[in-house]
Coordinates of C-alpha atoms in Angstrom, one line a residue:
Chain C
X269 CA -19.8 -9.4 -0.9
X270 CA -17.4 -7.3 -2.5
X271 CA -15.3 -8.4 -5.4
X272 CA -12.2 -6.1 -5.6
X273 CA -10.1 -6.9 -9.0
X274 CA -7.3 -4.6 -10.6
X275 CA -10.0 -4.4 -13.7
X276 CA -13.3 -3.1 -13.5
X277 CA -14.7 -5.7 -16.4
X278 CA -13.2 -8.5 -14.4
X279 CA -14.8 -7.4 -10.9
X280 CA -18.2 -6.8 -12.7
X281 CA -18.2 -10.2 -14.6
X282 CA -16.9 -12.3 -11.7
X283 CA -19.9 -11.0 -9.8
X284 CA -22.3 -11.7 -12.5
X285 CA -21.0 -15.1 -12.8
X286 CA -21.1 -16.0 -9.1
X287 CA -24.6 -14.7 -9.0
X288 CA -25.7 -16.4 -12.2
X289 CA -24.2 -19.5 -11.0
X290 CA -25.9 -19.2 -7.3
X291 CA -29.4 -19.3 -9.5
X292 CA -29.8 -15.3 -9.2
X293 CA -28.8 -15.4 -5.4
X294 CA -31.5 -12.4 -5.1
X295 CA -30.9 -12.2 -1.7
X296 CA -27.0 -12.1 -1.3
X297 CA -26.0 -8.2 -2.1
X298 CA -22.5 -8.4 -4.5
X299 CA -20.9 -5.2 -5.3
X300 CA -17.5 -5.0 -8.0
X301 CA -14.9 -2.6 -6.9
X302 CA -12.5 -3.0 -10.1
X303 CA -10.0 -0.8 -11.5
X304 CA -9.2 2.7 -10.7
X305 CA -11.6 5.7 -10.2
X306 CA -10.7 6.5 -13.5
X307 CA -11.1 3.4 -14.9
X308 CA -7.7 2.0 -15.8
X309 CA -6.1 -1.1 -14.0
X310 CA -5.3 -1.1 -10.2
X311 CA -6.8 -0.6 -7.0
X312 CA -9.1 2.3 -5.6
X313 CA -9.7 2.8 -2.0
X314 CA -12.3 4.9 -2.3
X315 CA -14.0 2.4 -4.6
X316 CA -13.6 -0.2 -2.3
X317 CA -14.8 1.6 0.3
X318 CA -18.0 2.4 -1.6
X319 CA -18.9 -0.8 -2.5
X320 CA -18.5 -2.1 1.0
X321 CA -21.2 0.5 2.2
X322 CA -23.4 -0.5 -0.6
X323 CA -23.2 -4.2 0.5
X324 CA -23.3 -3.8 4.4
X325 CA -26.7 -5.3 6.1
X326 CA -25.2 -5.4 9.4
X327 CA -23.9 -8.8 9.4
X328 CA -20.4 -8.2 8.2
X329 CA -18.9 -8.0 4.6
X330 CA -16.8 -10.5 3.0
X331 CA -14.2 -8.7 0.5
X332 CA -12.5 -11.1 -2.0
X333 CA -9.4 -9.9 -3.9
X334 CA -7.4 -10.7 -7.0
X335 CA -3.6 -9.6 -6.7
X336 CA -1.0 -7.6 -4.8
X337 CA -2.3 -4.1 -4.4
X338 CA -5.9 -5.4 -4.3
X339 CA -5.0 -7.5 -1.1
X340 CA -2.8 -4.8 0.3
X341 CA -5.2 -2.1 0.0
X342 CA -8.0 -4.2 1.7
X343 CA -5.9 -5.3 4.5
X344 CA -4.9 -1.2 5.0
X345 CA -8.4 -0.3 5.2
X346 CA -9.4 -3.0 7.5
X347 CA -6.4 -1.8 9.9
X348 CA -7.3 1.9 9.6
X349 CA -10.4 0.6 11.5
X350 CA -13.1 3.1 10.2
X351 CA -13.0 3.2 6.6
X352 CA -15.1 -0.3 6.1
X353 CA -18.6 -1.5 7.8
X354 CA -18.0 -3.3 11.0
X355 CA -17.3 -7.0 10.7
X356 CA -15.5 -6.4 7.1
X357 CA -13.0 -8.9 6.7
X358 CA -10.7 -10.1 4.0
X359 CA -11.8 -13.3 2.5
X360 CA -8.6 -15.6 1.9
X361 CA -9.5 -17.5 -1.2
X362 CA -9.1 -17.8 -5.1
X363 CA -11.1 -15.0 -6.7
X364 CA -13.6 -16.6 -9.2
X365 CA -13.9 -20.1 -7.5
X366 CA -14.0 -18.3 -3.9
X367 CA -16.8 -15.7 -5.1
X368 CA -18.9 -18.6 -6.6
X369 CA -18.4 -20.5 -3.2
X370 CA -19.4 -17.5 -1.1
X371 CA -22.5 -16.3 -3.1
X372 CA -23.8 -19.8 -3.2
X373 CA -23.2 -20.4 0.7
X374 CA -24.6 -17.0 1.6
X375 CA -27.9 -17.6 -0.6
X376 CA -28.6 -20.5 1.9
X377 CA -28.5 -17.9 4.8
X378 CA -25.0 -19.0 6.2
X379 CA -23.3 -16.5 8.2
X380 CA -20.1 -14.8 7.3
X381 CA -18.0 -17.4 9.1
X382 CA -19.6 -20.0 7.0
X383 CA -19.3 -18.2 3.9
X384 CA -15.3 -17.5 4.6
X385 CA -14.8 -21.2 5.0
X386 CA -16.6 -22.2 1.8
X387 CA -14.5 -19.6 -0.1
X388 CA -11.5 -20.6 1.3
X389 CA -11.9 -24.4 0.4
X390 CA -12.1 -23.4 -3.2
X391 CA -8.1 -23.6 -2.8
X392 CA -8.6 -27.1 -2.4
X393 CA -10.4 -27.9 -5.8
X394 CA -7.5 -29.2 -7.9
X395 CA -8.2 -29.3 -11.7
X396 CA -5.8 -32.1 -12.6
Chain Y
X201 CA 13.9 19.3 17.5
X202 CA 11.7 18.5 14.5
X203 CA 8.0 20.5 14.7
X204 CA 5.2 19.9 12.1
X205 CA 6.9 22.3 9.6
X206 CA 9.7 20.1 9.0
X207 CA 7.4 17.1 8.6
X208 CA 5.4 19.3 6.1
X209 CA 8.6 20.1 4.4
X210 CA 9.8 16.4 4.3
X211 CA 6.6 15.6 2.3
X212 CA 7.1 18.7 -0.3
X213 CA 10.4 17.6 -0.8
X214 CA 9.8 14.0 -1.1
X215 CA 6.7 15.2 -3.7
X216 CA 9.3 17.5 -5.7
X217 CA 11.5 14.3 -5.8
X218 CA 9.5 12.1 -7.0
X219 CA 7.9 14.3 -9.7
X220 CA 11.8 14.8 -10.8
X221 CA 12.3 10.9 -10.8
X222 CA 8.9 9.4 -11.9
X223 CA 10.0 8.6 -15.1
X224 CA 13.4 6.9 -13.9
X225 CA 10.9 4.9 -11.4
X226 CA 8.4 3.9 -14.2
X227 CA 11.5 2.7 -16.4
X228 CA 12.6 0.6 -13.6
X229 CA 9.3 -0.9 -13.0
X230 CA 8.8 -1.5 -16.9
X231 CA 11.6 -4.1 -16.5
X232 CA 10.2 -6.3 -13.5
X233 CA 6.9 -4.9 -12.7
X234 CA 3.7 -3.2 -14.5
X235 CA 5.2 0.2 -15.6
X236 CA 3.3 2.3 -13.4
X237 CA 5.4 2.9 -10.3
X238 CA 6.7 6.5 -10.8
X239 CA 3.2 8.2 -12.6
X240 CA 1.3 6.1 -9.0
X241 CA 3.8 7.9 -6.6
X242 CA 3.2 10.9 -8.7
X243 CA -0.5 11.1 -8.4
X244 CA -0.4 10.1 -4.7
X245 CA 2.0 12.6 -3.5
X246 CA 0.6 15.3 -5.6
X247 CA -2.7 14.4 -3.3
X248 CA -0.4 14.7 -0.1
X249 CA 0.9 17.9 -1.0
X250 CA -2.6 19.5 -1.8
X251 CA -4.0 18.0 1.6
X252 CA -1.3 19.0 3.6
X253 CA -2.0 22.4 1.9
X254 CA -5.6 22.4 2.6
X255 CA -5.9 20.8 6.2
X256 CA -2.8 22.7 8.1
X257 CA -2.0 19.4 10.4
X258 CA -0.4 20.7 13.6
X259 CA 1.5 18.0 14.7
X260 CA 4.2 15.8 13.3
X261 CA 2.0 12.9 14.2
X262 CA -1.0 14.6 11.9
X263 CA 1.4 15.4 9.1
X264 CA 2.2 11.7 9.0
X265 CA -1.1 10.3 9.3
X266 CA -2.9 12.4 7.0
X267 CA 0.0 12.1 4.3
X268 CA -0.6 8.0 4.7
X269 CA -4.3 8.3 4.5
X270 CA -3.8 10.1 1.1
X271 CA -1.2 7.8 -0.1
X272 CA -3.6 4.5 0.5
X273 CA -6.5 6.5 -1.4
X274 CA -4.8 7.6 -4.1
X275 CA -2.0 5.8 -5.6
X276 CA -3.8 3.0 -6.9
X277 CA -1.2 0.1 -6.9
X278 CA 0.7 -1.9 -4.2
X279 CA 3.0 1.1 -2.9
X280 CA -0.1 3.3 -1.7
X281 CA -1.1 0.9 0.9
X282 CA 2.7 0.0 1.9
X283 CA 3.8 3.7 2.2
X284 CA 0.7 4.6 3.4
X285 CA 1.0 2.4 6.0
X286 CA 4.7 3.3 6.7
X287 CA 3.7 7.0 7.4
X288 CA 0.6 6.4 9.5
X289 CA 1.9 3.8 11.6
X290 CA 5.1 6.5 12.0
X291 CA 2.4 9.0 12.5
X292 CA 0.7 7.2 15.2
X293 CA 4.0 6.2 17.0
X294 CA 4.9 9.9 17.3
X295 CA 1.4 10.6 19.2
X296 CA 0.4 14.5 19.6
X297 CA 3.8 15.9 20.5
X298 CA 4.1 19.1 18.9
X299 CA 7.8 18.5 18.7
X300 CA 9.9 15.3 18.3
X301 CA 13.6 14.3 18.5
X302 CA 15.7 12.7 16.0
X303 CA 15.6 9.4 18.3
X304 CA 11.8 9.4 18.3
X305 CA 11.7 9.9 14.5
X306 CA 13.8 6.8 14.3
X307 CA 11.8 4.6 16.8
X308 CA 8.5 5.9 14.8
X309 CA 10.2 5.0 11.3
X310 CA 10.9 1.8 12.9
X311 CA 7.2 1.0 13.8
X312 CA 6.3 2.3 10.4
X313 CA 8.6 -0.4 8.7
X314 CA 7.6 -3.2 11.0
X315 CA 3.7 -2.3 9.7
X316 CA 5.1 -2.5 6.2
X317 CA 6.6 -5.7 6.8
X318 CA 3.5 -7.1 8.5
X319 CA 1.4 -6.2 5.4
X320 CA 3.4 -7.0 2.6
X321 CA 4.7 -10.3 4.4
X322 CA 8.4 -9.0 3.0
X323 CA 11.9 -9.3 4.8
X324 CA 15.1 -7.7 3.9
X325 CA 16.4 -9.7 1.0
X326 CA 13.2 -10.3 -0.9
X327 CA 14.2 -7.3 -3.4
X328 CA 11.8 -4.7 -2.2
X329 CA 11.5 -1.4 -0.6
X330 CA 12.4 -2.8 2.8
X331 CA 16.0 -3.2 1.3
X332 CA 16.1 0.5 1.5
X333 CA 14.0 1.3 4.6
X334 CA 15.1 -1.1 6.9
X335 CA 19.0 -0.1 7.0
X336 CA 18.0 3.6 6.6
X337 CA 16.3 3.2 10.1
X338 CA 19.1 1.2 11.4
X339 CA 21.3 4.2 10.4
X340 CA 19.2 6.7 11.3
X341 CA 20.5 7.1 15.1
X342 CA 23.9 8.6 13.2
X343 CA 22.0 11.2 11.4
X344 CA 19.8 11.9 8.1
X345 CA 23.0 11.5 6.1
X346 CA 23.7 8.0 7.1
X347 CA 20.3 7.2 6.7
X348 CA 20.3 8.6 3.4
X349 CA 23.5 6.7 2.2
X350 CA 22.4 3.7 3.8
X351 CA 19.0 3.7 1.8
X352 CA 20.9 4.6 -1.5
X353 CA 23.1 1.6 -0.6
X354 CA 20.3 -0.8 0.2
X355 CA 18.3 0.4 -3.4
X356 CA 21.4 -0.4 -5.3
X357 CA 22.0 -3.6 -3.5
X358 CA 18.5 -5.2 -4.5
X359 CA 20.2 -5.2 -8.3
X360 CA 21.5 -8.8 -7.8
X361 CA 18.8 -10.1 -5.9
X362 CA 15.9 -12.3 -7.2
X363 CA 12.6 -11.0 -6.3
X364 CA 10.6 -12.9 -3.7
X365 CA 7.7 -10.4 -3.4
X366 CA 5.3 -8.6 -5.7
X367 CA 4.9 -8.7 -9.2
X368 CA 8.4 -8.9 -9.7
X369 CA 8.6 -12.4 -8.3
X370 CA 6.7 -14.0 -11.1
X371 CA 10.0 -13.2 -13.1
X372 CA 11.9 -15.4 -11.1
X373 CA 15.5 -15.5 -12.4
X374 CA 14.7 -12.9 -14.8
X375 CA 14.2 -10.5 -11.9
X376 CA 17.6 -10.4 -11.3
X377 CA 20.3 -7.8 -12.5
X378 CA 17.3 -4.8 -12.0
X379 CA 17.2 -2.5 -9.2
X380 CA 14.1 -2.8 -7.5
X381 CA 11.8 0.3 -8.0
X382 CA 10.2 0.5 -4.5
X383 CA 13.8 0.4 -3.0
X384 CA 14.6 3.2 -5.2
X385 CA 11.6 5.3 -4.3
X386 CA 12.4 4.4 -0.8
X387 CA 15.6 5.9 -1.3
X388 CA 14.2 9.1 -2.3
X389 CA 11.8 9.3 0.7
X390 CA 15.0 9.1 2.9
X391 CA 16.9 11.5 0.9
X392 CA 13.8 13.9 0.9
X393 CA 14.3 13.6 5.2
X394 CA 17.9 14.8 4.4
X395 CA 17.2 17.3 2.2
X396 CA 14.0 18.8 4.6
X397 CA 16.7 18.7 7.7
X398 CA 19.0 20.9 5.5
X399 CA 16.4 23.2 4.9
X400 CA 15.7 22.5 1.4

């Protein structure tokens, strides 16, 4: 799984949070791709491609994103065809809650469809 | 007929124009966005210029797909994948032809604009780059000057609109009264087309 945020700190912290709440989830490869290559706020296509390659185990890669350009850059990379591993997909989910649900689900050995469904269901958890 | 040199010139003129107007674009973006549109595009088009010099693509289609790829990788904001998609789609639509005519360019840019609308989900009137690009493509059959005028009018016409896409949409009614930075940079891109055609 790849976590794409405008901020390097947000991406790294959400990855740590999701893995922590999933009981370590040692078997689930999670890579943050936050901020620009120069360390600023924004989205880097290069960091996203590198993170996706680093977690690819051949079963597809789920990409979760935060806002605007993160979403559009991942969509554009998927449309390119050869920039991301085979089976890479943008998962439509809230960033923090979706990441936790996805890692917990992936840690049970579930496939990418189940991981995507679990992450998407996080939209339904109302807080009030 | 328009050859690879014309398309290289278009990108070079666009890069120069983005350099010249970067501060204005960023100022517009500071009103309703996150104040990085000018610097982001400047970084992207600088990379485009460098790549076109280094790789010397041989067809119009190759020039545009290469430029689009660079914008997606280097811009860092939403305008990267959007302009990248515009140019790559247009480049793919031109295929392997060594030269293309104005009608083919118009058709290719139409495919590019459709790609941008599909990617970003924006329609005309949402206060985005589409408000300059769509009328420009409609006017292109009447010539580059007509396309330029239509893009510039479209950009100005975003001022009274309320943003429905992108960061500006969070501002709701407060986005009214500001010209959209994306529509403004789109008008620069179309103006560069006319300048490239007139041998600038």
